[in-house]
Coordinates of C-alpha atoms (C1' of nucleotides) in Angstrom, one line a residue:
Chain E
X1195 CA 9.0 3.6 24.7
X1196 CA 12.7 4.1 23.7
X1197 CA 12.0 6.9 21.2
X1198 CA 10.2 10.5 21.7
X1199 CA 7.6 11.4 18.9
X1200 CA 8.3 15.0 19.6
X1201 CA 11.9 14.3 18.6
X1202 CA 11.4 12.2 15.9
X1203 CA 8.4 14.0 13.4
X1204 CA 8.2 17.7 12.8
X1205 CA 5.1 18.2 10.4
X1206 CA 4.6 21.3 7.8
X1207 CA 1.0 22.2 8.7
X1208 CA 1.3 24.6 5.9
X1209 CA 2.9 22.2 3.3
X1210 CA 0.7 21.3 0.2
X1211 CA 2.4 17.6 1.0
X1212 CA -0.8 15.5 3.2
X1213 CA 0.4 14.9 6.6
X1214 CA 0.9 11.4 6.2
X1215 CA 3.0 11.7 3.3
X1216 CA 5.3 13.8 5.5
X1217 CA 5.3 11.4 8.1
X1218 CA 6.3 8.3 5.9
X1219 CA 9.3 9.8 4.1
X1220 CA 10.4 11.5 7.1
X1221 CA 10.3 7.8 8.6
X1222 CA 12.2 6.4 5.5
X1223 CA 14.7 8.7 5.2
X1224 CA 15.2 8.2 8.9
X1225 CA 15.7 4.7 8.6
X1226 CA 18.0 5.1 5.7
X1227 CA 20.3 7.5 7.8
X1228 CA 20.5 4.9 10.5
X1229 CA 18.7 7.0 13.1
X1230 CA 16.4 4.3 13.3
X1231 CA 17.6 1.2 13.6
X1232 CA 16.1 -2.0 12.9
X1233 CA 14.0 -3.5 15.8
X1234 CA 13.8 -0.4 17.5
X1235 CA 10.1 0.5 18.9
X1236 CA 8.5 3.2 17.3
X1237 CA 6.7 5.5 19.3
X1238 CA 2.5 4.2 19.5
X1239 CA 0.0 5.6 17.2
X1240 CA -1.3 7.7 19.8
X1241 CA 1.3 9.1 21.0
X1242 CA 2.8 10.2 18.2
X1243 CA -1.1 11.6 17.4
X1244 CA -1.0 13.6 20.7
X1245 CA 2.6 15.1 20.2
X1246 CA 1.8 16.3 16.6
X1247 CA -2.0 17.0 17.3
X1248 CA -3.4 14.6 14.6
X1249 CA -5.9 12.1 14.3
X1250 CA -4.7 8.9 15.3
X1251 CA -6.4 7.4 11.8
X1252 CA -3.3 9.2 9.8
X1253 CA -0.9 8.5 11.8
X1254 CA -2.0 4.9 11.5
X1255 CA -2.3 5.5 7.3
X1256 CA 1.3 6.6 7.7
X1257 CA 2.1 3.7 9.7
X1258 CA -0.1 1.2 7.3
X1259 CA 1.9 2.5 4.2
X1260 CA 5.5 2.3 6.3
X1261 CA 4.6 -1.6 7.1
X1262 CA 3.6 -2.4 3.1
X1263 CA 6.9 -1.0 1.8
X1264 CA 8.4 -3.3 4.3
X1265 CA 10.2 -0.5 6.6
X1266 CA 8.1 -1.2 10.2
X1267 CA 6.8 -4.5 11.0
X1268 CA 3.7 -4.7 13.1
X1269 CA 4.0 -7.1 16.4
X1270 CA 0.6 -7.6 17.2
X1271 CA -0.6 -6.2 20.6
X1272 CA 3.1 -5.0 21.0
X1273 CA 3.1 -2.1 18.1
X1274 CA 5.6 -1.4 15.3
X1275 CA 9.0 -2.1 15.2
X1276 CA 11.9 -1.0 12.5
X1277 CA 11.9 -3.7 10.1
X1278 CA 15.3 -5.5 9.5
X1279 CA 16.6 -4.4 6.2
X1280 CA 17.0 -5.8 3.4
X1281 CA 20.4 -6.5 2.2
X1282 CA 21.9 -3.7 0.4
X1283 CA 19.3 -1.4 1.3
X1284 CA 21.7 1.2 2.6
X1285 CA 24.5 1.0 -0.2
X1286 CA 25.8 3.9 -2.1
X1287 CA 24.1 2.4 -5.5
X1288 CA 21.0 2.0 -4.0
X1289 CA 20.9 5.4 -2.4
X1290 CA 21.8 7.0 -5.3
X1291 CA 19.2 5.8 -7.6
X1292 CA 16.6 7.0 -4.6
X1293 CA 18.2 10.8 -5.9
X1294 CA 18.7 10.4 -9.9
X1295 CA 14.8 11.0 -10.9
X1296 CA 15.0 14.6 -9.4
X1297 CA 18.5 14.9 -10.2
X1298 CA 17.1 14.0 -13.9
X1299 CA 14.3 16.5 -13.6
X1300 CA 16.9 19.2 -12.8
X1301 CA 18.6 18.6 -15.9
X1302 CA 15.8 18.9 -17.6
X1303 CA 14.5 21.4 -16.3
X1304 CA 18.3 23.1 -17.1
X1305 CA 18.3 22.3 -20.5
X1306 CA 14.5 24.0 -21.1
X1307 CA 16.5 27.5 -19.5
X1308 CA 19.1 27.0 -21.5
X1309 CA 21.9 27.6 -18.9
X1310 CA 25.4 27.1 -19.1
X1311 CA 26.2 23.4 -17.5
X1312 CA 29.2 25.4 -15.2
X1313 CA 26.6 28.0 -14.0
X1314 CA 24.0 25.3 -12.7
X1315 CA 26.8 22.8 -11.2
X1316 CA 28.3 26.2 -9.4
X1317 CA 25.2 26.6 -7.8
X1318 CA 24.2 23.4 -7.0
X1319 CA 27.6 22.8 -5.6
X1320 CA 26.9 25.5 -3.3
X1321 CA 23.4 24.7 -2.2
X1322 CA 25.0 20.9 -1.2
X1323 CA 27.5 22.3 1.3
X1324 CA 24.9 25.2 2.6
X1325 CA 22.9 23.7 5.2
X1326 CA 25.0 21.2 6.2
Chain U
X862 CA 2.1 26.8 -37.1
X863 CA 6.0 26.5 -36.3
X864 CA 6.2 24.3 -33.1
X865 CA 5.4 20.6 -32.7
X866 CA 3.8 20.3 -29.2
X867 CA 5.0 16.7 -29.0
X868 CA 8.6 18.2 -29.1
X869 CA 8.0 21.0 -27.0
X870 CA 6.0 19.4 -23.7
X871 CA 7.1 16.4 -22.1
X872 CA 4.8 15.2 -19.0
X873 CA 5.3 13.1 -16.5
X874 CA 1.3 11.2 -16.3
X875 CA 2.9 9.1 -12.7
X876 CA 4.0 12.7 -11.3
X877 CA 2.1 13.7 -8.1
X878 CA 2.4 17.0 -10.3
X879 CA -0.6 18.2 -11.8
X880 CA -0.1 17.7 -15.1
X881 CA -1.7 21.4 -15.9
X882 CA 1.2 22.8 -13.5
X883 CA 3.9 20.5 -15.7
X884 CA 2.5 22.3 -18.8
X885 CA 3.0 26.1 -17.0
X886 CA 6.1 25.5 -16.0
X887 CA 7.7 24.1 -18.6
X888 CA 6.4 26.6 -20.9
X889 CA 7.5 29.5 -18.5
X890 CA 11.1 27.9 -18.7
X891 CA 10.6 27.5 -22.7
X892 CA 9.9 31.1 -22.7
X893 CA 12.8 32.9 -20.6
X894 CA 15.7 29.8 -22.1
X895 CA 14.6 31.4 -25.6
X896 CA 13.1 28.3 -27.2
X897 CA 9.8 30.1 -27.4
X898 CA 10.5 33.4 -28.8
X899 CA 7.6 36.9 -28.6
X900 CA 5.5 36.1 -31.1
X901 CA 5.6 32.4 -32.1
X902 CA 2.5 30.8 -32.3
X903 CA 1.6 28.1 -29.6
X904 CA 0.4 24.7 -30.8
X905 CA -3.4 24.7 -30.4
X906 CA -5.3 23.2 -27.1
X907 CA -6.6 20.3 -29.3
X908 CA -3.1 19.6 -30.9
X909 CA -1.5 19.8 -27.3
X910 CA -4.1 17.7 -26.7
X911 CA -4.1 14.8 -28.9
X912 CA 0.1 14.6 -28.6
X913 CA 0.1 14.1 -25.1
X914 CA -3.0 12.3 -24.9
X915 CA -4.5 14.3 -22.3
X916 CA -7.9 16.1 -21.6
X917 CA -8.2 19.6 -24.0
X918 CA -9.5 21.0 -20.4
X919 CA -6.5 20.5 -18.8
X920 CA -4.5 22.2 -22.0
X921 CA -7.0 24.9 -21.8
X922 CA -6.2 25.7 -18.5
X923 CA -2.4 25.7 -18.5
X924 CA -2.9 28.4 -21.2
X925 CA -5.4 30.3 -19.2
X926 CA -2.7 30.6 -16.6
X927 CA -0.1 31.3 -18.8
X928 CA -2.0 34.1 -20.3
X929 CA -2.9 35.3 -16.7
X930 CA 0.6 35.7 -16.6
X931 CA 1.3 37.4 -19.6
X932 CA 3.9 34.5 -21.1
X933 CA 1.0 34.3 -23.9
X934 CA -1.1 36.4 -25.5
X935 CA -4.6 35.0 -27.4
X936 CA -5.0 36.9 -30.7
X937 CA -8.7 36.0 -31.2
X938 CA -9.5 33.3 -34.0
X939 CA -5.6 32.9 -34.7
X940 CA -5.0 31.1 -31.5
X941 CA -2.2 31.8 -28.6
X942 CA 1.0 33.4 -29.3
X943 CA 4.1 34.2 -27.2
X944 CA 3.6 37.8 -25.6
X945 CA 5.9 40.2 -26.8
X946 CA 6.9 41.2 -23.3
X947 CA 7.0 38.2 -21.6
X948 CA 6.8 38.4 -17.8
X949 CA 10.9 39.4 -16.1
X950 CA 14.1 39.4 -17.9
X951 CA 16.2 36.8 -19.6
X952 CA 19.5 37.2 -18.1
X953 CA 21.0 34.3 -16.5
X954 CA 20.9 35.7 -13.2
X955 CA 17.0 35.3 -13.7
X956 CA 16.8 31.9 -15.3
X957 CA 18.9 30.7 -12.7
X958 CA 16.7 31.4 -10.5
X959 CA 13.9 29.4 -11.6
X960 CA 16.0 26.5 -11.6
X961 CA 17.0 27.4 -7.8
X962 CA 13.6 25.8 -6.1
X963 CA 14.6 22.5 -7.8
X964 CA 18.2 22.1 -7.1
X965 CA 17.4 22.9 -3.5
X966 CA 15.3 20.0 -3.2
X967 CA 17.9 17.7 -4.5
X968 CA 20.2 18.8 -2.3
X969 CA 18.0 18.7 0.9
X970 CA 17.1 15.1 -0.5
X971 CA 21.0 14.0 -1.2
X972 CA 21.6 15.3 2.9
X973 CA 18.9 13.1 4.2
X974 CA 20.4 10.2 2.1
X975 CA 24.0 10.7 3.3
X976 CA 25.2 11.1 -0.1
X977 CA 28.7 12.0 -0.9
X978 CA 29.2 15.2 -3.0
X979 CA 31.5 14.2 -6.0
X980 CA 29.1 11.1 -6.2
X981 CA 26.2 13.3 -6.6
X982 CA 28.1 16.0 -8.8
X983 CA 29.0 13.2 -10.6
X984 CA 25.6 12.1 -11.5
X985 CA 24.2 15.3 -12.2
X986 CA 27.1 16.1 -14.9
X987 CA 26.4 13.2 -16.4
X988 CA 22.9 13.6 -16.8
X989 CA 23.4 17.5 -17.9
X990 CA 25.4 16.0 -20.6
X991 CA 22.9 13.2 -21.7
X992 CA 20.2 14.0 -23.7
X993 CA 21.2 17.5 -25.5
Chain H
X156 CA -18.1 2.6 -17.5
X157 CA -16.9 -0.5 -18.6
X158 CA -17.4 -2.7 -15.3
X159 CA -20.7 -3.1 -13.5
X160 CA -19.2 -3.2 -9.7
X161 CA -22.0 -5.4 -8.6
X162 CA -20.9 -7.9 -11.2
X163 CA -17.2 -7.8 -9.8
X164 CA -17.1 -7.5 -5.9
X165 CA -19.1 -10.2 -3.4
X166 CA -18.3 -9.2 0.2
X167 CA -19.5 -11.5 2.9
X168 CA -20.4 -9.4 5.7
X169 CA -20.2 -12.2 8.2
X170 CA -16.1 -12.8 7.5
X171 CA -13.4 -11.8 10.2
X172 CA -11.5 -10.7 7.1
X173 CA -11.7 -7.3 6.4
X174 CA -13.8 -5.9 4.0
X175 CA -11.1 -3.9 2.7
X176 CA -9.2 -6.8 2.2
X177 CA -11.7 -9.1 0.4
X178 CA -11.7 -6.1 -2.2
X179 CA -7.9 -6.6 -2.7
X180 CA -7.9 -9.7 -2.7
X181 CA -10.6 -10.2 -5.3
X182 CA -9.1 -7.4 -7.2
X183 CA -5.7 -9.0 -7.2
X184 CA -7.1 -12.5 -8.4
X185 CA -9.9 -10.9 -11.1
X186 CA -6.8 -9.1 -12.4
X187 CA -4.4 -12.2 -12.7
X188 CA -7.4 -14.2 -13.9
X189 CA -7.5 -11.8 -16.9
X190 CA -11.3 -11.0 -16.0
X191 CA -9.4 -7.3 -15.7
X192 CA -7.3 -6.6 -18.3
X193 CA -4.5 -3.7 -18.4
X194 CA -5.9 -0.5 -19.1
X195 CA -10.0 -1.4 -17.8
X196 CA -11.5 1.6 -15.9
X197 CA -12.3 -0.1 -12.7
X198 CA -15.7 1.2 -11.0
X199 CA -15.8 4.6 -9.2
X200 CA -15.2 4.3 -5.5
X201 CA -18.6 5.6 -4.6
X202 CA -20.0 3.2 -7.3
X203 CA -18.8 0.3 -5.7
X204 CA -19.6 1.9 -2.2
X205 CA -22.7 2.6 -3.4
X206 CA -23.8 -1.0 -5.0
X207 CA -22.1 -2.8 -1.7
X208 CA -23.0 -0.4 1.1
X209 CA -20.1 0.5 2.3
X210 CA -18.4 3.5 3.1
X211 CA -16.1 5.3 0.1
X212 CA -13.6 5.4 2.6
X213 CA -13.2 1.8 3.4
X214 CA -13.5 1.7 -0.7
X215 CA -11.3 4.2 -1.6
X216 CA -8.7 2.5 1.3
X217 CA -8.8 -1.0 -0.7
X218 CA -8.0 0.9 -4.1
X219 CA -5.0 2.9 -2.4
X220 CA -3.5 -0.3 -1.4
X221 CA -3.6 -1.7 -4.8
X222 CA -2.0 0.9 -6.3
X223 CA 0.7 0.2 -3.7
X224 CA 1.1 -2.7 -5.2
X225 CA 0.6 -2.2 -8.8
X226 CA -2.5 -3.6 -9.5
X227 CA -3.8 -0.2 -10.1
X228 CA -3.2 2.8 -11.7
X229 CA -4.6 6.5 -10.8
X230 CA -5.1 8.8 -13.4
X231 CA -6.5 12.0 -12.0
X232 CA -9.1 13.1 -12.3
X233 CA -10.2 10.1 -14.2
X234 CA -10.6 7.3 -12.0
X235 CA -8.9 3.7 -11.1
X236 CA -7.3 1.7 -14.2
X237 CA -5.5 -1.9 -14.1
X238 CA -2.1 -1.3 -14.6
X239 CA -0.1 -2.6 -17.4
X240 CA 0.9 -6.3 -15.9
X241 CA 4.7 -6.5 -15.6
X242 CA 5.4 -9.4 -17.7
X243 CA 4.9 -12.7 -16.8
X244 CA 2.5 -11.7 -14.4
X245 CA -0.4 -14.0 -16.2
X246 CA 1.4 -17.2 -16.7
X247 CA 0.1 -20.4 -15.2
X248 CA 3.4 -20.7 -13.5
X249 CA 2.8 -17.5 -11.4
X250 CA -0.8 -17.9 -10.9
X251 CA -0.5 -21.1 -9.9
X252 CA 1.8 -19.6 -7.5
X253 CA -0.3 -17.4 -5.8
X254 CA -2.6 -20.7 -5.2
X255 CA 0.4 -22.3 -3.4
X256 CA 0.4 -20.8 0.4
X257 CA -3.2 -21.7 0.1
X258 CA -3.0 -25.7 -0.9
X259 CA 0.0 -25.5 1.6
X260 CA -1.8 -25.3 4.9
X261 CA -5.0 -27.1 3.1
X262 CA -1.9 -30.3 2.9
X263 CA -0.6 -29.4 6.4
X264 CA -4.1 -29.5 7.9
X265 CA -5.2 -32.8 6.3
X266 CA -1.8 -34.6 7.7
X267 CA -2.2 -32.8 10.7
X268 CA -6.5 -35.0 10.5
X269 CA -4.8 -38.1 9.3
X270 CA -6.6 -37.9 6.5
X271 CA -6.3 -40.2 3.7
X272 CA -5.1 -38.8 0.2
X273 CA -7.6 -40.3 -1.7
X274 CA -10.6 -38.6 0.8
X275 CA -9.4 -35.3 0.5
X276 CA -8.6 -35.2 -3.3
X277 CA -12.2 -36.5 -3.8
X278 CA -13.5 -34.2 -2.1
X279 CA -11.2 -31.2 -3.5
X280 CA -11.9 -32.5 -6.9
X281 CA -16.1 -31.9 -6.1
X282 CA -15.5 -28.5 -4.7
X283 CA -13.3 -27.5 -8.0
X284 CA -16.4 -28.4 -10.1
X285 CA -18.8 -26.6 -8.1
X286 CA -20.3 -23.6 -8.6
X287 CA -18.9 -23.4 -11.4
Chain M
X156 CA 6.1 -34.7 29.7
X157 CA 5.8 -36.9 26.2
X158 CA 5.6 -34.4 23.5
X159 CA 7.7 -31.5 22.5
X160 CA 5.8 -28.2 21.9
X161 CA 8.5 -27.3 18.8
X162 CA 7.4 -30.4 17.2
X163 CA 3.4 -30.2 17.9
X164 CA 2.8 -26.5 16.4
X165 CA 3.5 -24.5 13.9
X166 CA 2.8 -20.6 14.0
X167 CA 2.9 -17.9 11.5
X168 CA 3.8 -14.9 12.4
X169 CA 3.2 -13.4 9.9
X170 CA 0.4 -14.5 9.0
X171 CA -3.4 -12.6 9.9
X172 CA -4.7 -15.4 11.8
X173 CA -4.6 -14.6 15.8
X174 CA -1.5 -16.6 17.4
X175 CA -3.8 -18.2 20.0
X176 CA -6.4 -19.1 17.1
X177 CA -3.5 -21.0 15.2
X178 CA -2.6 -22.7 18.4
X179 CA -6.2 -23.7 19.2
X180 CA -7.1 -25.4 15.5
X181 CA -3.9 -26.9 15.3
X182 CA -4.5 -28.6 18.8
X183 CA -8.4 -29.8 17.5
X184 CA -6.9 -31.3 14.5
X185 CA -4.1 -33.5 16.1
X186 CA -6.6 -34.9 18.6
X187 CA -9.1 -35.4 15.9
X188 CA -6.1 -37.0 13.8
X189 CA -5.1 -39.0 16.9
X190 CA -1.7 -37.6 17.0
X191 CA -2.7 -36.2 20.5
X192 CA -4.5 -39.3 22.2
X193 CA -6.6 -39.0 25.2
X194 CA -4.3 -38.7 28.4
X195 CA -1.8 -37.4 26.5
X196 CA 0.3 -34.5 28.7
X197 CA 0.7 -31.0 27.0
X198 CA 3.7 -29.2 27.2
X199 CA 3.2 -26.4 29.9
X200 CA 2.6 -23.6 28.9
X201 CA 6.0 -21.8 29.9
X202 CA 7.8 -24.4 27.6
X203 CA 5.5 -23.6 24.1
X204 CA 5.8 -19.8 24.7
X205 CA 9.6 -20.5 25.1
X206 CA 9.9 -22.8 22.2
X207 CA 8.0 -20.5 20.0
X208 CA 8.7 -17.2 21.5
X209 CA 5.4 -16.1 22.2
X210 CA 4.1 -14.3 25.5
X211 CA 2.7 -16.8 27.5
X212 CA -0.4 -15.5 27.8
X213 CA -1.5 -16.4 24.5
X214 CA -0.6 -19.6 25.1
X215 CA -2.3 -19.8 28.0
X216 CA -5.6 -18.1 26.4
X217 CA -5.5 -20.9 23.2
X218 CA -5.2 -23.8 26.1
X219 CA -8.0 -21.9 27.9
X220 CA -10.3 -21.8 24.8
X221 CA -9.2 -25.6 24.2
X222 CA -10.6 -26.4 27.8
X223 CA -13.3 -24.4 27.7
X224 CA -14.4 -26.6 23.9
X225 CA -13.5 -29.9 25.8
X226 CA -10.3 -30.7 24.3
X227 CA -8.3 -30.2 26.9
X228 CA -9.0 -30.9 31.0
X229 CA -6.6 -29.1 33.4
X230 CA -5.6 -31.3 36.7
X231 CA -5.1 -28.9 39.4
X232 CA -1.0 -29.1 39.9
X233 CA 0.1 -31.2 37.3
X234 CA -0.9 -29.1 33.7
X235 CA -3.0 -29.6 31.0
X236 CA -4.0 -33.4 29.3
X237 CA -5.7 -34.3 26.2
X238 CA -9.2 -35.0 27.6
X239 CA -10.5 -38.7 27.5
X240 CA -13.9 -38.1 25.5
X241 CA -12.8 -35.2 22.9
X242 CA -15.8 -33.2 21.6
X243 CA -16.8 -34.9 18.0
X244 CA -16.1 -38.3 17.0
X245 CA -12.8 -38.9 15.1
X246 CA -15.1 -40.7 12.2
X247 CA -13.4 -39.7 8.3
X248 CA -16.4 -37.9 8.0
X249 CA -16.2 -35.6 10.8
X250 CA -12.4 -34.8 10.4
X251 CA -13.2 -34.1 6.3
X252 CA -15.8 -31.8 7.4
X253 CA -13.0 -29.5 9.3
X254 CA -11.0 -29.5 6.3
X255 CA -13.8 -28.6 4.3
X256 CA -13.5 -24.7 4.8
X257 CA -9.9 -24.6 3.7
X258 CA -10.6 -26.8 0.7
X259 CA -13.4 -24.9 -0.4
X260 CA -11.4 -21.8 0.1
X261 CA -8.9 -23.0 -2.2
X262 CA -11.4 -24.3 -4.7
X263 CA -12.7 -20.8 -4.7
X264 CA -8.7 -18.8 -5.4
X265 CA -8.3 -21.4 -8.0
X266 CA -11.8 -20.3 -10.1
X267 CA -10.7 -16.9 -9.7
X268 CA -7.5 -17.4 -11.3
X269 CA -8.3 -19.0 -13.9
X270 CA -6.6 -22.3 -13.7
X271 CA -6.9 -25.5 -14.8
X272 CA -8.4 -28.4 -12.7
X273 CA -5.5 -31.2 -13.3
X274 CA -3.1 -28.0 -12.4
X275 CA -4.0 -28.0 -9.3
X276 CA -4.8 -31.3 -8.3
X277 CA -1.4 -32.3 -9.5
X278 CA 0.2 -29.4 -6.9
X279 CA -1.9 -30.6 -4.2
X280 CA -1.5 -34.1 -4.7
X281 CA 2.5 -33.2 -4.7
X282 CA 2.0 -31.0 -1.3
X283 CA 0.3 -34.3 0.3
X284 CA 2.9 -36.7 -0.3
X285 CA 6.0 -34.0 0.7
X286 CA 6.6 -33.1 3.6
X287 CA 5.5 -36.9 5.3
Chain O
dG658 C1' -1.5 -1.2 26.7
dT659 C1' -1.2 -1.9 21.3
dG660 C1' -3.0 -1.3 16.2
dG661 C1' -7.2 -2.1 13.1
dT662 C1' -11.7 -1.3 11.1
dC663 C1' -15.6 1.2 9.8
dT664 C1' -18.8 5.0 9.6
dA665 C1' -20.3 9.8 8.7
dG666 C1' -19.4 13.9 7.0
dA667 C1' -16.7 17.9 5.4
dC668 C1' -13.6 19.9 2.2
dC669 C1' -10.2 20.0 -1.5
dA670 C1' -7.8 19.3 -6.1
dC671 C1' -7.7 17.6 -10.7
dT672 C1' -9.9 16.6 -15.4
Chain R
dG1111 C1' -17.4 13.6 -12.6
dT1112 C1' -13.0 11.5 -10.3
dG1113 C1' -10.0 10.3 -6.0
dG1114 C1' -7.7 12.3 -1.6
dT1115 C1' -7.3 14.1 3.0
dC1116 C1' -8.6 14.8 7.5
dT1117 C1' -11.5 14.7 11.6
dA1118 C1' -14.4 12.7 15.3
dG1119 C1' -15.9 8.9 17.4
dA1120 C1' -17.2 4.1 18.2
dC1121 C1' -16.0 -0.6 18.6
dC1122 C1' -13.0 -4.7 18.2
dA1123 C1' -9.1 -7.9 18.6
dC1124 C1' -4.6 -9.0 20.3
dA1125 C1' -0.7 -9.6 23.9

DNA sequence: GTGGTCTAGACCACT
DNA sequence: GTGGTCTAGACCACA
């Protein structure tokens, strides 16, 4: 068991987002930062169930959607593993296009408020290096 | 009848949005950027309707809420109209506002991908630009 | 409702493969057969769990994961639709294709028997007619 | 020790069918074929799990389920041999009828996708002669 | 030990 | 009406 559950997920009970949901982007954007690494072990279905007081059925649907977009792999008997990536998987063009459809949204979203293109980048240049 | 729903509504039918919640919101933001001024006349549920393709229902209750809010007002037999007072002020300080929940997510989205700044800014300009 | 789910699904209760799966899978091939064309309502989930007596979760599960892969379309609300087929989808290149894996092991099996070409392709050539 | 165990089998790991189970029918169909003649030593089972990189305890269940059918006899001390009077004659007929399943699997994706008899023969007859 | 499958039933959101 | 989510619990197969 090389990683800790606890460490890894945090779940929103509160959040409109289904659990599941929060545990597979959490996962990909994990394994897009490099935190997880391909072939690493992830922590078992039922441990991560325990830690996070779920059902082990959606930690399994998280795991289930995780393994059809090709991020874990399943050894069987031995649990899920970090897939090896595809090639170019982590480039800057790819990650970028990951961002653009909310980064479009904002825009639009802009142009229906009629604000001045200075005024939104001023605060959205702000809100990237808060946080951080 | 001034306003051409199919110009002023765009949804998004593959959104985990309700499409309902698209239609508030984007009228809100029509509202407050001006585009919708106190008293213009709303297209009608079935015209909304037919444009978008969607369910007079769901229509129906996008302008419920919007006149819960008091962004519309129904004049009985002449249809909906923008409310005269329409719900806070227009100042940019306001609008800006609205547009604050969005560009927070982008941001929190561009961290988790490891995205340089100027290549996100970059992107954004460009898609402020596009489309206007 | 367009499709008569007893018509469209046969599960055989006695196969190791998963029910879940059979419905995929027979989803997958009605759809790239053309029995399901883009834009068919496919039959409610408790419809088909209904006629087949199965669960509407082990249903429902089967139409998630062909949405997953674009078989399927949600529109809320509404129900299950086949998807617009990216193009090319239905060409006898990339059906025959999909049959490929399949006559793959049936080749690797019969060398593996020592069978003689002629045997097999007679008795292939039987099964194709039958039940037809 | 007469045969190599990375030129007997063949696994898929990624396919759904159980390691041992692939290991077991490849086994029945080269004695049935005669590529594994009575007498015949086995590679132990410390050498297939190496070659193939399986835990050896699958290999050992597969030879297991092979001794218990009568394909294989273990002598105490010296490993596992091809048994002298396999279960089943090696008559064409009986060795079709194992292929049967597959075939008639096949027969059955190839109705459901719509395609043309001589299609397919002509792929299959192709996949026979390859590969030889 | 691992994940997978299925059921039964409750509850929710959207159209 | 539609599908989605989650729980609780039982049982199975694999390594």
């Amino acid at each position: 068991m090389a990683i800790h559950s606890s460490k890894l997920f945090s779940i929103a009970t509160g959040s409109s987002e289904p659990i599941y949901r929060q545990l597979v982007d959490q996962a990909q954007r994990l394994v897009a930062g490099g935190q997880l690494a391909p072939g690493d072990a992830m922590p078992s279905v039922r441990e991560v169930a325990q830690a996070l007081a779920l059902n082990p059925m959606t930690v399994s649907k998280a795991y289930g959607i995780l393994e059809l977009e090709g991020v874990l792999t399943r050894k069987r008997g031995m649990g899920m593993f970090v897939a090896d990536a595809p090639k170019g998987t982590h480039s800057v063009a790819s990650r970028i296009e990951l961002l653009r459809p909310t980064l479009e949204r904002a825009a639009l979203e802009a142009r229906q408020l009629e604000l001045d293109h200075d005024t939104v980048l001023t605060l959205f240049t702000k809100l990237l290096k808060e946080k951080q």
